[in-house]
PDB file of C-alpha atoms in Angstrom:
ATOM      1  CA  MET A  29     -12.806 -19.936 -37.797  1.00  0.00           C
ATOM      2  CA  GLN A  30      -9.112 -19.925 -38.629  1.00  0.00           C
ATOM      3  CA  THR A  31      -8.871 -16.268 -37.649  1.00  0.00           C
ATOM      4  CA  LEU A  32     -10.510 -16.963 -34.284  1.00  0.00           C
ATOM      5  CA  LYS A  33      -8.058 -19.785 -33.606  1.00  0.00           C
ATOM      6  CA  ARG A  34      -5.114 -17.505 -34.406  1.00  0.00           C
ATOM      7  CA  LYS A  35      -6.439 -14.796 -32.082  1.00  0.00           C
ATOM      8  CA  ALA A  36      -6.989 -17.347 -29.323  1.00  0.00           C
ATOM      9  CA  PHE A  37      -3.464 -18.711 -29.807  1.00  0.00           C
ATOM     10  CA  LEU A  38      -1.904 -15.242 -29.725  1.00  0.00           C
ATOM     11  CA  SER A  39      -3.925 -14.387 -26.614  1.00  0.00           C
ATOM     12  CA  ASN A  40      -2.694 -17.524 -24.871  1.00  0.00           C
ATOM     13  CA  VAL A  41       0.908 -16.792 -25.864  1.00  0.00           C
ATOM     14  CA  ILE A  42       0.657 -13.240 -24.495  1.00  0.00           C
ATOM     15  CA  ILE A  43      -0.917 -14.472 -21.242  1.00  0.00           C
ATOM     16  CA  VAL A  44       1.799 -17.110 -20.776  1.00  0.00           C
ATOM     17  CA  ALA A  45       4.564 -14.590 -21.553  1.00  0.00           C
ATOM     18  CA  VAL A  46       3.199 -12.028 -19.087  1.00  0.00           C
ATOM     19  CA  THR A  47       2.692 -14.731 -16.440  1.00  0.00           C
ATOM     20  CA  LEU A  48       6.299 -15.929 -16.815  1.00  0.00           C
ATOM     21  CA  PHE A  49       7.552 -12.344 -16.730  1.00  0.00           C
ATOM     22  CA  LEU A  50       5.783 -11.804 -13.402  1.00  0.00           C
ATOM     23  CA  ILE A  51       6.500 -15.200 -11.811  1.00  0.00           C
ATOM     24  CA  ILE A  52      10.165 -15.804 -12.714  1.00  0.00           C
ATOM     25  CA  PRO A  53      11.703 -12.994 -10.523  1.00  0.00           C
ATOM     26  CA  PRO A  54      10.002 -14.087  -7.247  1.00  0.00           C
ATOM     27  CA  VAL A  55      10.713 -17.751  -8.016  1.00  0.00           C
ATOM     28  CA  ILE A  56      14.418 -17.059  -8.584  1.00  0.00           C
ATOM     29  CA  THR A  57      14.491 -14.975  -5.395  1.00  0.00           C
ATOM     30  CA  LEU A  58      12.908 -17.857  -3.480  1.00  0.00           C
ATOM     31  CA  VAL A  59      15.437 -20.335  -4.900  1.00  0.00           C
ATOM     32  CA  ASN A  60      18.317 -18.040  -3.983  1.00  0.00           C
ATOM     33  CA  SER A  61      17.036 -17.885  -0.395  1.00  0.00           C
ATOM     34  CA  LEU A  62      16.767 -21.689  -0.076  1.00  0.00           C
ATOM     35  CA  PHE A  63      20.037 -22.875  -1.633  1.00  0.00           C
ATOM     36  CA  LYS A  64      23.622 -21.969  -0.817  1.00  0.00           C
ATOM     37  CA  ASP A  65      24.892 -22.691  -4.328  1.00  0.00           C
ATOM     38  CA  VAL A  66      22.917 -21.264  -7.228  1.00  0.00           C
ATOM     39  CA  THR A  67      25.812 -20.879  -9.662  1.00  0.00           C
ATOM     40  CA  THR A  68      24.834 -23.986 -11.640  1.00  0.00           C
ATOM     41  CA  LEU A  69      21.701 -24.860 -13.585  1.00  0.00           C
ATOM     42  CA  MET A  70      20.455 -27.026 -10.724  1.00  0.00           C
ATOM     43  CA  PRO A  71      20.790 -25.331  -7.302  1.00  0.00           C
ATOM     44  CA  SER A  72      22.407 -27.359  -4.523  1.00  0.00           C
ATOM     45  CA  ALA A  73      22.932 -27.328  -0.743  1.00  0.00           C
ATOM     46  CA  PHE A  74      19.331 -26.742   0.347  1.00  0.00           C
ATOM     47  CA  THR A  75      19.058 -24.886   3.668  1.00  0.00           C
ATOM     48  CA  LEU A  76      16.627 -22.876   5.786  1.00  0.00           C
ATOM     49  CA  SER A  77      19.423 -21.195   7.706  1.00  0.00           C
ATOM     50  CA  PHE A  78      18.993 -17.895   5.867  1.00  0.00           C
ATOM     51  CA  TYR A  79      15.459 -17.671   7.248  1.00  0.00           C
ATOM     52  CA  THR A  80      16.216 -18.893  10.765  1.00  0.00           C
ATOM     53  CA  ASP A  81      19.136 -16.467  11.059  1.00  0.00           C
ATOM     54  CA  LEU A  82      16.778 -13.569  10.365  1.00  0.00           C
ATOM     55  CA  PHE A  83      14.759 -14.368  13.498  1.00  0.00           C
ATOM     56  CA  THR A  84      17.489 -15.649  15.816  1.00  0.00           C
ATOM     57  CA  ARG A  85      20.728 -13.769  15.251  1.00  0.00           C
ATOM     58  CA  GLY A  86      21.666 -10.222  16.182  1.00  0.00           C
ATOM     59  CA  ASN A  87      19.338  -7.653  14.669  1.00  0.00           C
ATOM     60  CA  ALA A  88      16.249  -9.873  14.324  1.00  0.00           C
ATOM     61  CA  ILE A  89      13.721  -9.102  11.617  1.00  0.00           C
ATOM     62  CA  GLY A  90      10.626  -9.388  13.840  1.00  0.00           C
ATOM     63  CA  PRO A  91      10.670  -5.797  15.178  1.00  0.00           C
ATOM     64  CA  ALA A  92      11.290  -4.476  11.645  1.00  0.00           C
ATOM     65  CA  ILE A  93       8.145  -6.251  10.389  1.00  0.00           C
ATOM     66  CA  ILE A  94       6.073  -4.770  13.230  1.00  0.00           C
ATOM     67  CA  ARG A  95       7.434  -1.275  12.593  1.00  0.00           C
ATOM     68  CA  THR A  96       6.704  -1.610   8.875  1.00  0.00           C
ATOM     69  CA  LEU A  97       3.113  -2.652   9.510  1.00  0.00           C
ATOM     70  CA  ILE A  98       2.652   0.281  11.921  1.00  0.00           C
ATOM     71  CA  VAL A  99       3.922   2.953   9.527  1.00  0.00           C
ATOM     72  CA  ALA A 100       2.013   1.352   6.636  1.00  0.00           C
ATOM     73  CA  PHE A 101      -1.372   1.031   8.362  1.00  0.00           C
ATOM     74  CA  VAL A 102      -1.495   4.126  10.606  1.00  0.00           C
ATOM     75  CA  PRO A 103      -1.208   6.769   7.834  1.00  0.00           C
ATOM     76  CA  THR A 104      -3.446   4.670   5.563  1.00  0.00           C
ATOM     77  CA  VAL A 105      -6.266   4.467   8.105  1.00  0.00           C
ATOM     78  CA  LEU A 106      -5.923   8.154   9.018  1.00  0.00           C
ATOM     79  CA  MET A 107      -5.984   9.203   5.366  1.00  0.00           C
ATOM     80  CA  MET A 108      -8.982   6.972   4.668  1.00  0.00           C
ATOM     81  CA  LEU A 109     -10.961   8.609   7.481  1.00  0.00           C
ATOM     82  CA  LEU A 110      -9.899  12.074   6.293  1.00  0.00           C
ATOM     83  CA  MET A 111     -10.817  11.338   2.672  1.00  0.00           C
ATOM     84  CA  LEU A 112     -14.191   9.864   3.667  1.00  0.00           C
ATOM     85  CA  VAL A 113     -15.044  13.055   5.560  1.00  0.00           C
ATOM     86  CA  THR A 114     -13.738  15.138   2.638  1.00  0.00           C
ATOM     87  CA  GLN A 115     -15.934  13.252   0.179  1.00  0.00           C
ATOM     88  CA  PHE A 116     -18.927  13.722   2.483  1.00  0.00           C
ATOM     89  CA  VAL A 117     -18.414  17.511   2.651  1.00  0.00           C
ATOM     90  CA  ILE A 118     -17.838  17.780  -1.115  1.00  0.00           C
ATOM     91  CA  ARG A 119     -20.831  15.683  -2.154  1.00  0.00           C
ATOM     92  CA  VAL A 120     -23.265  17.201   0.320  1.00  0.00           C
ATOM     93  CA  TYR A 121     -22.219  20.857   0.569  1.00  0.00           C
ATOM     94  CA  PHE A 122     -19.720  21.757  -2.174  1.00  0.00           C
ATOM     95  CA  PRO A 123     -20.189  19.465  -5.215  1.00  0.00           C
ATOM     96  CA  LYS A 124     -18.775  22.085  -7.597  1.00  0.00           C
ATOM     97  CA  VAL A 125     -15.330  22.040  -5.990  1.00  0.00           C
ATOM     98  CA  ASP A 126     -14.866  18.313  -6.622  1.00  0.00           C
ATOM     99  CA  LYS A 127     -12.983  18.855  -9.900  1.00  0.00           C
ATOM    100  CA  TYR A 128     -10.553  21.257  -8.209  1.00  0.00           C
ATOM    101  CA  VAL A 129      -9.920  18.964  -5.242  1.00  0.00           C
ATOM    102  CA  ASP A 130      -9.416  16.100  -7.687  1.00  0.00           C
ATOM    103  CA  ILE A 131      -6.674  18.069  -9.459  1.00  0.00           C
ATOM    104  CA  LEU A 132      -5.021  19.068  -6.168  1.00  0.00           C
ATOM    105  CA  SER A 133      -5.047  15.458  -4.947  1.00  0.00           C
ATOM    106  CA  LYS A 134      -2.925  14.405  -7.936  1.00  0.00           C
ATOM    107  CA  ILE A 135      -0.069  16.824  -7.158  1.00  0.00           C
ATOM    108  CA  PRO A 136       1.855  14.245  -5.028  1.00  0.00           C
ATOM    109  CA  TYR A 137       2.216  12.107  -8.180  1.00  0.00           C
ATOM    110  CA  GLY A 138       4.830  14.568  -9.409  1.00  0.00           C
ATOM    111  CA  ILE A 139       6.777  14.895  -6.148  1.00  0.00           C
ATOM    112  CA  GLN A 140       9.894  12.731  -5.896  1.00  0.00           C
ATOM    113  CA  ARG A 141      10.222  11.036  -2.516  1.00  0.00           C
ATOM    114  CA  VAL A 142      13.784  12.285  -2.019  1.00  0.00           C
ATOM    115  CA  ILE A 143      12.649  15.869  -2.593  1.00  0.00           C
ATOM    116  CA  LEU A 144       9.672  15.372  -0.274  1.00  0.00           C
ATOM    117  CA  ALA A 145      11.831  13.935   2.526  1.00  0.00           C
ATOM    118  CA  VAL A 146      14.519  16.636   2.249  1.00  0.00           C
ATOM    119  CA  SER A 147      11.882  19.388   2.151  1.00  0.00           C
ATOM    120  CA  ILE A 148      10.145  18.055   5.269  1.00  0.00           C
ATOM    121  CA  LEU A 149      13.438  17.805   7.150  1.00  0.00           C
ATOM    122  CA  SER A 150      14.407  21.330   6.105  1.00  0.00           C
ATOM    123  CA  LEU A 151      11.127  22.733   7.408  1.00  0.00           C
ATOM    124  CA  TYR A 152      10.566  20.750  10.596  1.00  0.00           C
ATOM    125  CA  GLY A 153      13.790  18.891  11.420  1.00  0.00           C
ATOM    126  CA  GLY A 154      15.116  21.639  13.679  1.00  0.00           C
ATOM    127  CA  SER A 155      11.822  22.478  15.383  1.00  0.00           C
ATOM    128  CA  ASP A 156      11.501  22.151  19.160  1.00  0.00           C
ATOM    129  CA  SER A 157       7.841  21.102  18.926  1.00  0.00           C
ATOM    130  CA  PHE A 158       6.271  17.709  18.275  1.00  0.00           C
ATOM    131  CA  LEU A 159       6.591  18.468  14.549  1.00  0.00           C
ATOM    132  CA  SER A 160      10.250  17.436  14.711  1.00  0.00           C
ATOM    133  CA  ASN A 161       9.374  13.919  15.880  1.00  0.00           C
ATOM    134  CA  ARG A 162      10.705  11.604  13.181  1.00  0.00           C
ATOM    135  CA  ILE A 163       7.861   9.074  13.404  1.00  0.00           C
ATOM    136  CA  PHE A 164       5.310  11.876  13.118  1.00  0.00           C
ATOM    137  CA  LEU A 165       7.149  13.195  10.056  1.00  0.00           C
ATOM    138  CA  VAL A 166       7.151   9.742   8.451  1.00  0.00           C
ATOM    139  CA  ILE A 167       3.399   9.302   9.008  1.00  0.00           C
ATOM    140  CA  CYS A 168       2.681  12.748   7.524  1.00  0.00           C
ATOM    141  CA  ALA A 169       4.988  12.098   4.559  1.00  0.00           C
ATOM    142  CA  TYR A 170       3.349   8.737   3.895  1.00  0.00           C
ATOM    143  CA  GLY A 171      -0.034  10.443   4.012  1.00  0.00           C
ATOM    144  CA  ILE A 172       1.107  12.752   1.217  1.00  0.00           C
ATOM    145  CA  VAL A 173       2.438   9.821  -0.843  1.00  0.00           C
ATOM    146  CA  ILE A 174      -0.807   7.823  -0.744  1.00  0.00           C
ATOM    147  CA  LEU A 175      -3.151  10.835  -1.045  1.00  0.00           C
ATOM    148  CA  PRO A 176      -3.827  10.427  -4.822  1.00  0.00           C
ATOM    149  CA  TYR A 177      -4.552   6.708  -4.471  1.00  0.00           C
ATOM    150  CA  MET A 178      -6.775   7.155  -1.426  1.00  0.00           C
ATOM    151  CA  TYR A 179      -8.773  10.046  -2.854  1.00  0.00           C
ATOM    152  CA  GLN A 180      -9.364   8.427  -6.235  1.00  0.00           C
ATOM    153  CA  GLY A 181     -10.061   4.983  -4.775  1.00  0.00           C
ATOM    154  CA  ILE A 182     -12.638   6.290  -2.292  1.00  0.00           C
ATOM    155  CA  LYS A 183     -14.191   8.529  -4.936  1.00  0.00           C
ATOM    156  CA  ASN A 184     -14.542   5.591  -7.351  1.00  0.00           C
ATOM    157  CA  ALA A 185     -16.045   3.413  -4.610  1.00  0.00           C
ATOM    158  CA  LEU A 186     -18.638   6.056  -3.739  1.00  0.00           C
ATOM    159  CA  ASN A 187     -19.461   6.566  -7.425  1.00  0.00           C
ATOM    160  CA  THR A 188     -20.842   3.014  -7.544  1.00  0.00           C
ATOM    161  CA  ILE A 189     -23.900   4.088  -5.539  1.00  0.00           C
ATOM    162  CA  ASP A 190     -26.197   7.139  -5.543  1.00  0.00           C
ATOM    163  CA  VAL A 191     -24.895   8.917  -2.468  1.00  0.00           C
ATOM    164  CA  VAL A 192     -26.947  12.133  -2.616  1.00  0.00           C
ATOM    165  CA  PRO A 193     -30.365  10.476  -3.216  1.00  0.00           C
ATOM    166  CA  ILE A 194     -29.723   8.095  -0.328  1.00  0.00           C
ATOM    167  CA  LEU A 195     -28.809  10.988   1.968  1.00  0.00           C
ATOM    168  CA  GLU A 196     -31.886  12.934   0.891  1.00  0.00           C
ATOM    169  CA  SER A 197     -34.161   9.936   1.413  1.00  0.00           C
ATOM    170  CA  ALA A 198     -32.708   9.325   4.860  1.00  0.00           C
ATOM    171  CA  ALA A 199     -33.117  13.021   5.725  1.00  0.00           C
ATOM    172  CA  ILE A 200     -36.825  12.844   4.804  1.00  0.00           C
ATOM    173  CA  LEU A 201     -37.165   9.944   7.239  1.00  0.00           C
ATOM    174  CA  GLY A 202     -35.467  12.009   9.929  1.00  0.00           C
ATOM    175  CA  ALA A 203     -31.961  10.532   9.817  1.00  0.00           C
ATOM    176  CA  ASN A 204     -28.894  12.725  10.180  1.00  0.00           C
ATOM    177  CA  LYS A 205     -26.835  12.981   6.972  1.00  0.00           C
ATOM    178  CA  PHE A 206     -23.537  12.308   8.718  1.00  0.00           C
ATOM    179  CA  TYR A 207     -25.024   9.259  10.464  1.00  0.00           C
ATOM    180  CA  THR A 208     -26.487   7.969   7.200  1.00  0.00           C
ATOM    181  CA  TYR A 209     -23.184   8.450   5.387  1.00  0.00           C
ATOM    182  CA  PHE A 210     -21.074   6.460   7.856  1.00  0.00           C
ATOM    183  CA  ARG A 211     -23.657   3.848   8.876  1.00  0.00           C
ATOM    184  CA  ILE A 212     -25.278   3.083   5.510  1.00  0.00           C
ATOM    185  CA  ILE A 213     -23.254   4.427   2.585  1.00  0.00           C
ATOM    186  CA  VAL A 214     -19.698   3.687   3.750  1.00  0.00           C
ATOM    187  CA  PRO A 215     -20.489   0.035   4.703  1.00  0.00           C
ATOM    188  CA  SER A 216     -22.130  -0.374   1.281  1.00  0.00           C
ATOM    189  CA  VAL A 217     -18.830   0.349  -0.487  1.00  0.00           C
ATOM    190  CA  LYS A 218     -16.672  -1.653   1.905  1.00  0.00           C
ATOM    191  CA  LYS A 219     -15.161  -3.769  -0.877  1.00  0.00           C
ATOM    192  CA  GLY A 220     -13.860  -0.730  -2.710  1.00  0.00           C
ATOM    193  CA  LEU A 221     -12.509   0.789   0.500  1.00  0.00           C
ATOM    194  CA  LEU A 222     -10.671  -2.415   1.425  1.00  0.00           C
ATOM    195  CA  ALA A 223      -9.116  -2.605  -2.043  1.00  0.00           C
ATOM    196  CA  THR A 224      -7.990   1.023  -1.714  1.00  0.00           C
ATOM    197  CA  LEU A 225      -6.565   0.347   1.736  1.00  0.00           C
ATOM    198  CA  LEU A 226      -4.598  -2.656   0.467  1.00  0.00           C
ATOM    199  CA  LEU A 227      -3.209  -0.654  -2.454  1.00  0.00           C
ATOM    200  CA  ALA A 228      -2.015   2.115  -0.135  1.00  0.00           C
ATOM    201  CA  VAL A 229      -0.480  -0.334   2.347  1.00  0.00           C
ATOM    202  CA  GLY A 230       1.312  -2.110  -0.502  1.00  0.00           C
ATOM    203  CA  ILE A 231       2.805   1.177  -1.709  1.00  0.00           C
ATOM    204  CA  LEU A 232       4.128   2.035   1.761  1.00  0.00           C
ATOM    205  CA  PHE A 233       5.157  -1.467   2.807  1.00  0.00           C
ATOM    206  CA  GLY A 234       8.271  -1.643   0.662  1.00  0.00           C
ATOM    207  CA  ASP A 235       9.339   1.992   0.987  1.00  0.00           C
ATOM    208  CA  PHE A 236      13.000   2.702   1.627  1.00  0.00           C
ATOM    209  CA  VAL A 237      13.744   6.250   0.490  1.00  0.00           C
ATOM    210  CA  LEU A 238      11.407   8.212   2.777  1.00  0.00           C
ATOM    211  CA  ILE A 239      11.891   6.131   5.915  1.00  0.00           C
ATOM    212  CA  ASN A 240      15.664   6.018   5.461  1.00  0.00           C
ATOM    213  CA  ILE A 241      16.001   9.800   5.123  1.00  0.00           C
ATOM    214  CA  LEU A 242      13.434  10.777   7.746  1.00  0.00           C
ATOM    215  CA  ALA A 243      13.872   8.096  10.401  1.00  0.00           C
ATOM    216  CA  GLY A 244      16.260   5.380   9.236  1.00  0.00           C
ATOM    217  CA  SER A 245      18.202   5.029  12.490  1.00  0.00           C
ATOM    218  CA  TYR A 246      15.237   5.909  14.733  1.00  0.00           C
ATOM    219  CA  PHE A 247      12.684   3.520  13.289  1.00  0.00           C
ATOM    220  CA  PRO A 248      14.269   0.939  10.935  1.00  0.00           C
ATOM    221  CA  THR A 249      11.619  -0.853   8.874  1.00  0.00           C
ATOM    222  CA  LEU A 250      11.877  -3.769   6.450  1.00  0.00           C
ATOM    223  CA  GLY A 251      13.140  -1.508   3.675  1.00  0.00           C
ATOM    224  CA  VAL A 252      16.008  -0.270   5.844  1.00  0.00           C
ATOM    225  CA  TYR A 253      16.642  -3.787   7.167  1.00  0.00           C
ATOM    226  CA  LEU A 254      16.815  -5.169   3.614  1.00  0.00           C
ATOM    227  CA  ASN A 255      19.303  -2.497   2.569  1.00  0.00           C
ATOM    228  CA  GLU A 256      21.528  -3.253   5.553  1.00  0.00           C
ATOM    229  CA  ILE A 257      21.488  -7.028   5.172  1.00  0.00           C
ATOM    230  CA  ARG A 258      22.057  -6.861   1.423  1.00  0.00           C
ATOM    231  CA  ALA A 259      25.651  -5.817   2.108  1.00  0.00           C
ATOM    232  CA  VAL A 260      26.121  -8.871   4.345  1.00  0.00           C
ATOM    233  CA  SER A 261      24.545 -11.677   2.323  1.00  0.00           C
ATOM    234  CA  GLY A 262      22.686 -11.848  -0.959  1.00  0.00           C
ATOM    235  CA  HIS A 263      20.948 -15.049   0.184  1.00  0.00           C
ATOM    236  CA  SER A 264      19.676 -13.368   3.356  1.00  0.00           C
ATOM    237  CA  ALA A 265      18.507 -10.376   1.330  1.00  0.00           C
ATOM    238  CA  SER A 266      16.525 -12.772  -0.869  1.00  0.00           C
ATOM    239  CA  ALA A 267      14.996 -14.318   2.249  1.00  0.00           C
ATOM    240  CA  VAL A 268      13.894 -10.869   3.440  1.00  0.00           C
ATOM    241  CA  SER A 269      12.351 -10.155   0.024  1.00  0.00           C
ATOM    242  CA  VAL A 270      10.433 -13.442   0.161  1.00  0.00           C
ATOM    243  CA  LEU A 271       9.140 -12.612   3.651  1.00  0.00           C
ATOM    244  CA  MET A 272       7.989  -9.185   2.478  1.00  0.00           C
ATOM    245  CA  PHE A 273       6.188 -10.811  -0.420  1.00  0.00           C
ATOM    246  CA  ALA A 274       4.616 -13.370   1.931  1.00  0.00           C
ATOM    247  CA  VAL A 275       3.335 -10.671   4.302  1.00  0.00           C
ATOM    248  CA  MET A 276       1.724  -8.775   1.427  1.00  0.00           C
ATOM    249  CA  LEU A 277       0.247 -12.037   0.146  1.00  0.00           C
ATOM    250  CA  LEU A 278      -1.312 -12.702   3.554  1.00  0.00           C
ATOM    251  CA  LEU A 279      -2.711  -9.171   3.673  1.00  0.00           C
ATOM    252  CA  SER A 280      -4.202  -9.632   0.195  1.00  0.00           C
ATOM    253  CA  TYR A 281      -5.724 -12.932   1.231  1.00  0.00           C
ATOM    254  CA  GLY A 282      -7.217 -11.313   4.335  1.00  0.00           C
ATOM    255  CA  VAL A 283      -8.790  -8.512   2.296  1.00  0.00           C
ATOM    256  CA  THR A 284     -10.174 -11.060  -0.182  1.00  0.00           C
ATOM    257  CA  ARG A 285     -11.774 -13.018   2.661  1.00  0.00           C
ATOM    258  CA  LEU A 286     -13.333  -9.853   4.069  1.00  0.00           C
ATOM    259  CA  ASN A 287     -14.707  -8.963   0.633  1.00  0.00           C
ATOM    260  CA  ARG A 288     -16.310 -12.380   0.297  1.00  0.00           C
ATOM    261  CA  LYS A 289     -18.004 -11.994   3.661  1.00  0.00           C
ATOM    262  CA  ALA A 290     -19.190  -8.462   2.824  1.00  0.00           C
TER     263      ALA A 290
END
């Protein structure tokens, strides 16, 4: 009994320590964005001016948020569709190549974003075709970055159900395999797909390195905006960080609501 109490106490201590470790940084950032003077133990001079200035003065943050959402969602949705089709082809026609594709999909883990951005610019930056379009390059680069997460997430979601038997049963009843896959199987794993989508969007949402090198001046997102405003005001930079956190929190809440309805 005594041993169980000790284990329970240690577990609670670890949980509290981890919780504080995760909560303290965003709380301090929030405090820094709401008070002008944070040099003392108790912050003073409460104000919302750091937030209002972001939306009213000069280079407003609104367009940066929209751009960030565009470059986070577009490559994520495109990669999800591509990976769903890839999984369909592998499971139905080439099941033996799955282990090789799985290995290939993990290669982007070892590619540094700076190296990826410089390599893409070296290859396509001087092209006269649509390949030199900076937004197109960003979307393609983001697709490479999230490839391991998308492939593994979709694969794990599909592993929760018996895909091949369902396709075979539907084929016996006269249903097309492709139709069965996208109208029966994919909706059945919607929760896993939404979780994968949120993970990929979260990875891209706060990116600075790729977007700054490939299209910083053409398409400034929240990461670029945060870097620029950090040199002007630490309080305003904290306000931007809080807004980024709030947007991701809203996206997470939306995905959770969709999962509950599924």
